[in-house]
């Protein structure tokens, strides 16, 4: 049965009210990546970094899944083959929209990680600097998100999924951050048909077989309807 692998990025959550990385006025616009999204930034100023992720966690707790998240969950339910969702997003809107088995390759705001022993637990709404790890008691708690310069999670699993995909879709991602930006090439090599669904064609758009341009809440439900109609 045909397998679909879907990569999502900040654009799918934009209409839920979470700013993308390039949005003016968003949380990202007020901070430099080096300060808030690198291990070096955290070592230099842990309070700034925890504060940044605390603010994102509060923001993410107050938003709801949109029609695009829900449409992907519907695809998972109604498609006769496997539908694997891999997201670069650290929010939980895919799950809130009903999706199952989502791979969070850049981690999640809902998680805390001990940088000393690797223990993981549910993050409190506000993480404090020097908060002790429940497993080893060291003051080394950090948000369980992947920073620039760190290895994204579950890469072997993701490459296995790409190698067996019949259809690959990239939704709401600018395709500027590797390794996710190269997934389309992996999928193509494996023989998958590829589609980019984005507000505007990205720099890598020509690497896809098909492009759908528009807002995710409109394009994704329509795309899902078309896929499901073709099957029945
Ligand atoms: P991105 O912000 O780089 O790209 C978002 C994409 O979504 C854009 O191409 C935009 O045109 C599109 N988009 C916006 N609104 C949309 C809508 N309503 N419907 C459909 N598409 C819409 O986000 P990304 O691609 O997820 O970034 C990948 C990863 O890179 C992130 O997980 C993040 O960790 C990291 N990143 C961080 C920064 C930063 O400034 N810190 C910058 C780039 C990437
Ligand atoms: Zn620990």
CSV table of C-alpha atoms and ligand atoms in Angstrom, one decimal:
chain,number,residue,atom,x,y,z
A,1,UNK,CA,0.0,0.0,0.0
A,2,UNK,CA,1.3,3.5,-0.9
A,3,UNK,CA,3.1,5.2,1.9
A,4,UNK,CA,3.1,8.9,2.4
A,5,UNK,CA,5.8,10.8,4.3
A,6,UNK,CA,5.0,14.4,5.3
A,7,UNK,CA,7.5,17.0,6.6
A,8,UNK,CA,6.0,20.0,8.3
A,9,UNK,CA,7.5,23.4,9.4
A,10,UNK,CA,6.6,26.6,11.1
A,11,UNK,CA,4.2,27.6,8.3
A,12,UNK,CA,1.6,24.9,9.2
A,13,UNK,CA,1.2,26.5,12.7
A,14,UNK,CA,1.3,30.1,11.5
A,15,UNK,CA,-2.5,30.4,11.1
A,16,UNK,CA,-2.9,29.0,14.7
A,17,UNK,CA,-1.1,32.1,15.8
A,18,UNK,CA,2.5,30.8,16.3
A,19,UNK,CA,4.9,33.0,14.4
A,20,UNK,CA,7.3,31.5,11.8
A,21,UNK,CA,11.0,32.3,12.0
A,22,UNK,CA,10.8,35.0,9.4
A,23,UNK,CA,7.7,36.7,10.6
A,24,UNK,CA,8.2,40.3,11.6
A,25,UNK,CA,7.4,41.0,15.3
A,26,UNK,CA,7.4,37.3,16.3
A,27,UNK,CA,9.5,36.0,19.1
A,28,UNK,CA,12.3,35.0,16.7
A,29,UNK,CA,12.5,38.6,15.4
A,30,UNK,CA,13.4,39.9,18.8
A,31,UNK,CA,16.3,37.5,19.4
A,32,UNK,CA,19.4,36.3,17.5
A,33,UNK,CA,19.6,32.6,16.7
A,34,UNK,CA,23.1,32.4,18.2
A,35,UNK,CA,21.8,33.7,21.5
A,36,UNK,CA,18.7,31.5,22.0
A,37,UNK,CA,19.0,28.5,19.7
A,38,UNK,CA,22.6,27.2,20.2
A,39,UNK,CA,24.4,25.2,22.9
A,40,UNK,CA,26.9,28.1,23.2
A,41,UNK,CA,24.1,30.6,23.7
A,42,UNK,CA,22.7,28.5,26.5
A,43,UNK,CA,26.1,28.2,28.2
A,44,UNK,CA,26.6,32.0,28.0
A,45,UNK,CA,23.2,33.0,29.2
A,46,UNK,CA,20.9,30.2,30.4
A,47,UNK,CA,18.3,32.7,31.8
A,48,UNK,CA,17.8,34.3,28.4
A,49,UNK,CA,17.4,30.9,26.7
A,50,UNK,CA,15.0,29.5,29.4
A,51,UNK,CA,13.0,32.8,29.3
A,52,UNK,CA,12.7,32.5,25.5
A,53,UNK,CA,11.4,28.9,25.6
A,54,UNK,CA,9.2,29.7,28.6
A,55,UNK,CA,7.6,32.4,26.5
A,56,UNK,CA,7.2,30.0,23.5
A,57,UNK,CA,5.7,27.3,25.8
A,58,UNK,CA,3.1,29.8,27.2
A,59,UNK,CA,2.3,30.9,23.6
A,60,UNK,CA,2.0,27.3,22.4
A,61,UNK,CA,-0.3,26.4,25.3
A,62,UNK,CA,-2.8,29.0,24.2
A,63,UNK,CA,-3.3,28.1,20.6
A,64,UNK,CA,-5.4,25.5,18.8
A,65,UNK,CA,-4.8,23.1,15.9
A,66,UNK,CA,-6.0,24.5,12.6
A,67,UNK,CA,-7.7,23.0,9.5
A,68,UNK,CA,-4.3,21.9,8.1
A,69,UNK,CA,-3.3,19.9,11.2
A,70,UNK,CA,-6.7,18.3,11.3
A,71,UNK,CA,-6.7,17.4,7.6
A,72,UNK,CA,-3.4,15.6,8.1
A,73,UNK,CA,-4.9,13.6,11.0
A,74,UNK,CA,-7.8,12.7,8.8
A,75,UNK,CA,-5.5,11.6,6.0
A,76,UNK,CA,-3.7,9.3,8.6
A,77,UNK,CA,-7.1,7.8,9.6
A,78,UNK,CA,-8.6,7.3,6.1
A,79,UNK,CA,-5.6,6.6,3.9
A,80,UNK,CA,-5.3,2.8,3.4
A,81,UNK,CA,-1.4,2.9,3.7
A,82,UNK,CA,0.9,4.4,6.2
A,83,UNK,CA,1.1,8.2,6.7
A,84,UNK,CA,4.1,9.3,8.6
A,85,UNK,CA,4.3,12.9,9.8
A,86,UNK,CA,7.8,14.3,10.6
A,87,UNK,CA,7.7,17.8,12.0
A,88,UNK,CA,10.4,20.5,12.7
A,89,UNK,CA,7.9,22.2,15.0
A,90,UNK,CA,8.3,22.1,18.7
A,91,UNK,CA,4.6,22.8,19.3
A,92,UNK,CA,2.1,19.9,19.9
A,93,UNK,CA,-0.5,21.0,17.4
A,94,UNK,CA,-0.3,17.9,15.2
A,95,UNK,CA,-1.2,15.7,18.2
A,96,UNK,CA,-3.8,18.2,19.4
A,97,UNK,CA,-5.4,17.9,15.9
A,98,UNK,CA,-5.5,14.1,16.2
A,99,UNK,CA,-2.4,12.9,14.5
A,100,UNK,CA,-0.6,9.9,15.8
A,101,UNK,CA,3.1,8.8,15.9
A,102,UNK,CA,4.4,12.2,14.9
A,103,UNK,CA,8.3,12.4,14.8
A,104,UNK,CA,9.5,15.6,16.4
A,105,UNK,CA,12.9,15.9,14.8
A,106,UNK,CA,13.7,19.2,16.5
A,107,UNK,CA,12.3,18.1,19.9
A,108,UNK,CA,9.3,19.5,21.8
A,109,UNK,CA,8.5,22.4,24.1
A,110,UNK,CA,6.6,20.0,26.2
A,111,UNK,CA,9.8,18.2,27.2
A,112,UNK,CA,12.7,18.8,29.5
A,113,UNK,CA,16.1,17.1,29.0
A,114,UNK,CA,19.1,16.7,31.4
A,115,UNK,CA,22.2,17.6,29.6
A,116,UNK,CA,24.3,15.6,32.1
A,117,UNK,CA,22.6,12.2,32.1
A,118,UNK,CA,20.1,12.4,29.1
A,119,UNK,CA,17.0,11.8,31.3
A,120,UNK,CA,13.8,13.2,29.8
A,121,UNK,CA,10.7,14.4,31.6
A,122,UNK,CA,7.6,16.6,31.1
A,123,UNK,CA,8.6,20.3,31.2
A,124,UNK,CA,6.9,22.5,33.8
A,125,UNK,CA,5.2,25.6,32.2
A,126,UNK,CA,8.2,27.7,33.4
A,127,UNK,CA,11.6,26.1,33.5
A,128,UNK,CA,14.1,27.8,35.9
A,129,UNK,CA,17.8,28.1,35.5
A,130,UNK,CA,19.7,25.4,37.4
A,131,UNK,CA,16.5,23.3,37.9
A,132,UNK,CA,17.7,19.9,39.2
A,133,UNK,CA,17.3,16.8,37.1
A,134,UNK,CA,14.8,14.3,38.7
A,135,UNK,CA,17.1,11.4,37.8
A,136,UNK,CA,20.6,12.6,38.7
A,137,UNK,CA,19.9,15.8,40.7
A,138,UNK,CA,22.4,17.9,38.8
A,139,UNK,CA,21.3,21.5,37.9
A,140,UNK,CA,21.4,20.7,34.2
A,141,UNK,CA,17.8,20.8,33.0
A,142,UNK,CA,17.3,22.3,29.6
A,143,UNK,CA,14.4,22.4,27.1
A,144,UNK,CA,14.2,19.2,25.0
A,145,UNK,CA,14.6,21.1,21.8
A,146,UNK,CA,17.3,20.6,19.1
A,147,UNK,CA,19.5,23.7,18.7
A,148,UNK,CA,21.7,24.7,15.8
A,149,UNK,CA,24.8,22.6,15.8
A,150,UNK,CA,23.0,19.6,17.4
A,151,UNK,CA,21.9,16.4,15.7
A,152,UNK,CA,18.2,16.3,15.0
A,153,UNK,CA,16.3,13.3,16.6
A,154,UNK,CA,15.3,10.1,15.0
A,155,UNK,CA,17.3,10.5,11.8
A,156,UNK,CA,17.8,6.8,11.1
A,157,UNK,CA,14.1,6.2,11.5
A,158,UNK,CA,13.3,9.2,9.2
A,159,UNK,CA,15.6,8.0,6.4
A,160,UNK,CA,14.1,4.6,6.6
A,161,UNK,CA,10.6,6.1,6.1
A,162,UNK,CA,11.9,8.3,3.2
A,163,UNK,CA,13.4,5.2,1.5
A,164,UNK,CA,10.0,3.5,1.4
A,165,UNK,CA,7.8,6.5,0.6
A,166,UNK,CA,5.6,6.6,-2.5
A,167,UNK,CA,4.7,10.3,-1.9
A,168,UNK,CA,6.6,13.0,0.0
A,169,UNK,CA,5.1,16.3,0.9
A,170,UNK,CA,6.8,19.3,2.5
A,171,UNK,CA,4.3,21.7,4.1
A,172,UNK,CA,5.0,25.2,5.5
A,173,UNK,CA,8.8,24.9,5.6
A,174,UNK,CA,11.3,27.2,4.0
A,175,UNK,CA,13.7,24.4,3.2
A,176,UNK,CA,16.7,26.3,4.5
A,177,UNK,CA,17.7,24.2,7.4
A,178,UNK,CA,19.5,20.9,6.8
A,179,UNK,CA,19.1,17.9,7.1
A,180,UNK,CA,15.3,18.4,6.7
A,181,UNK,CA,15.9,20.4,3.5
A,182,UNK,CA,17.4,17.4,1.8
A,183,UNK,CA,14.6,15.0,2.6
A,184,UNK,CA,13.0,15.8,-0.8
A,185,UNK,CA,16.1,14.5,-2.6
A,186,UNK,CA,16.1,11.3,-0.4
A,187,UNK,CA,12.5,10.7,-1.2
A,188,UNK,CA,13.0,11.3,-4.9
A,189,UNK,CA,15.9,8.9,-5.1
A,190,UNK,CA,13.7,6.3,-3.5
A,191,UNK,CA,11.2,6.9,-6.3
A,192,UNK,CA,8.6,9.0,-4.5
A,193,UNK,CA,6.5,11.7,-6.1
A,194,UNK,CA,7.2,15.0,-4.3
A,195,UNK,CA,5.0,18.0,-3.6
A,196,UNK,CA,5.7,21.3,-1.9
A,197,UNK,CA,2.8,23.0,-0.2
A,198,UNK,CA,3.7,26.5,1.0
A,199,UNK,CA,2.6,30.1,1.1
A,200,UNK,CA,5.1,30.9,-1.7
A,201,UNK,CA,7.5,28.8,-3.7
A,202,UNK,CA,10.7,28.3,-1.7
A,203,UNK,CA,14.2,28.5,-3.1
A,204,UNK,CA,14.2,24.7,-3.3
A,205,UNK,CA,10.8,24.5,-5.0
A,206,UNK,CA,12.2,23.3,-8.4
A,207,UNK,CA,13.4,20.2,-6.6
A,208,UNK,CA,9.7,19.1,-6.2
A,209,UNK,CA,7.5,17.4,-8.9
A,210,UNK,CA,4.6,19.6,-7.9
A,211,UNK,CA,4.0,22.9,-6.1
A,212,UNK,CA,0.8,24.0,-4.3
A,213,UNK,CA,0.9,27.7,-3.3
A,214,UNK,CA,-1.4,29.2,-0.7
A,215,UNK,CA,-2.3,29.2,3.0
A,216,UNK,CA,-2.0,25.9,4.7
A,217,UNK,CA,-5.5,26.0,6.1
A,218,UNK,CA,-6.9,26.1,2.6
A,219,UNK,CA,-4.4,24.1,0.5
A,220,UNK,CA,-3.8,21.2,2.9
A,221,UNK,CA,-7.5,20.1,3.4
A,222,UNK,CA,-8.0,20.4,-0.4
A,223,UNK,CA,-4.9,18.3,-1.1
A,224,UNK,CA,-6.1,15.7,1.4
A,225,UNK,CA,-9.5,15.6,-0.2
A,226,UNK,CA,-8.0,15.0,-3.6
A,227,UNK,CA,-5.7,12.2,-2.4
A,228,UNK,CA,-8.6,10.5,-0.6
A,229,UNK,CA,-10.9,10.9,-3.6
A,230,UNK,CA,-8.3,9.3,-5.9
A,231,UNK,CA,-8.2,6.3,-3.7
A,232,UNK,CA,-12.0,5.7,-3.6
B,1,LIG,P1,10.6,28.9,8.5
B,1,LIG,O1,10.1,30.0,9.3
B,1,LIG,O2,12.0,29.0,8.0
B,1,LIG,O3,9.7,28.8,7.2
B,1,LIG,C1,8.3,28.8,7.3
B,1,LIG,C2,7.7,28.7,5.9
B,1,LIG,O4,6.3,28.6,6.0
B,1,LIG,C3,8.0,29.8,4.9
B,1,LIG,O5,8.5,29.3,3.7
B,1,LIG,C4,6.7,30.5,4.8
B,1,LIG,O6,6.5,31.1,3.4
B,1,LIG,C5,5.7,29.4,5.0
B,1,LIG,N1,4.4,29.9,5.5
B,1,LIG,C6,4.2,31.0,6.4
B,1,LIG,N2,2.8,31.0,6.6
B,1,LIG,C7,2.3,30.0,6.0
B,1,LIG,C8,0.9,29.5,5.8
B,1,LIG,N3,-0.1,30.1,6.5
B,1,LIG,N4,0.7,28.4,5.1
B,1,LIG,C9,1.7,27.8,4.4
B,1,LIG,N5,2.9,28.2,4.5
B,1,LIG,C10,3.2,29.3,5.3
B,1,LIG,O7,10.4,27.6,9.3
B,1,LIG,P2,10.9,26.1,9.1
B,1,LIG,O8,11.1,25.8,7.7
B,1,LIG,O9,10.0,25.3,10.0
B,1,LIG,O10,12.4,26.2,9.8
B,1,LIG,C11,13.0,25.0,10.0
B,1,LIG,C12,13.7,24.9,11.3
B,1,LIG,O11,14.8,25.8,11.3
B,1,LIG,C13,12.9,25.3,12.5
B,1,LIG,O12,12.5,24.1,13.2
B,1,LIG,C14,13.8,26.1,13.4
B,1,LIG,O13,14.3,25.3,14.4
B,1,LIG,C15,14.9,26.5,12.5
B,1,LIG,N6,15.0,27.9,12.1
B,1,LIG,C16,15.2,28.9,12.9
B,1,LIG,C17,15.3,30.2,12.5
B,1,LIG,C18,15.5,31.3,13.4
B,1,LIG,O14,15.4,32.4,13.1
B,1,LIG,N7,15.8,31.0,14.7
B,1,LIG,C19,15.3,30.5,11.1
B,1,LIG,C20,15.2,29.5,10.3
B,1,LIG,C21,15.0,28.2,10.7
B,2,LIG,ZN1,20.3,14.1,34.9
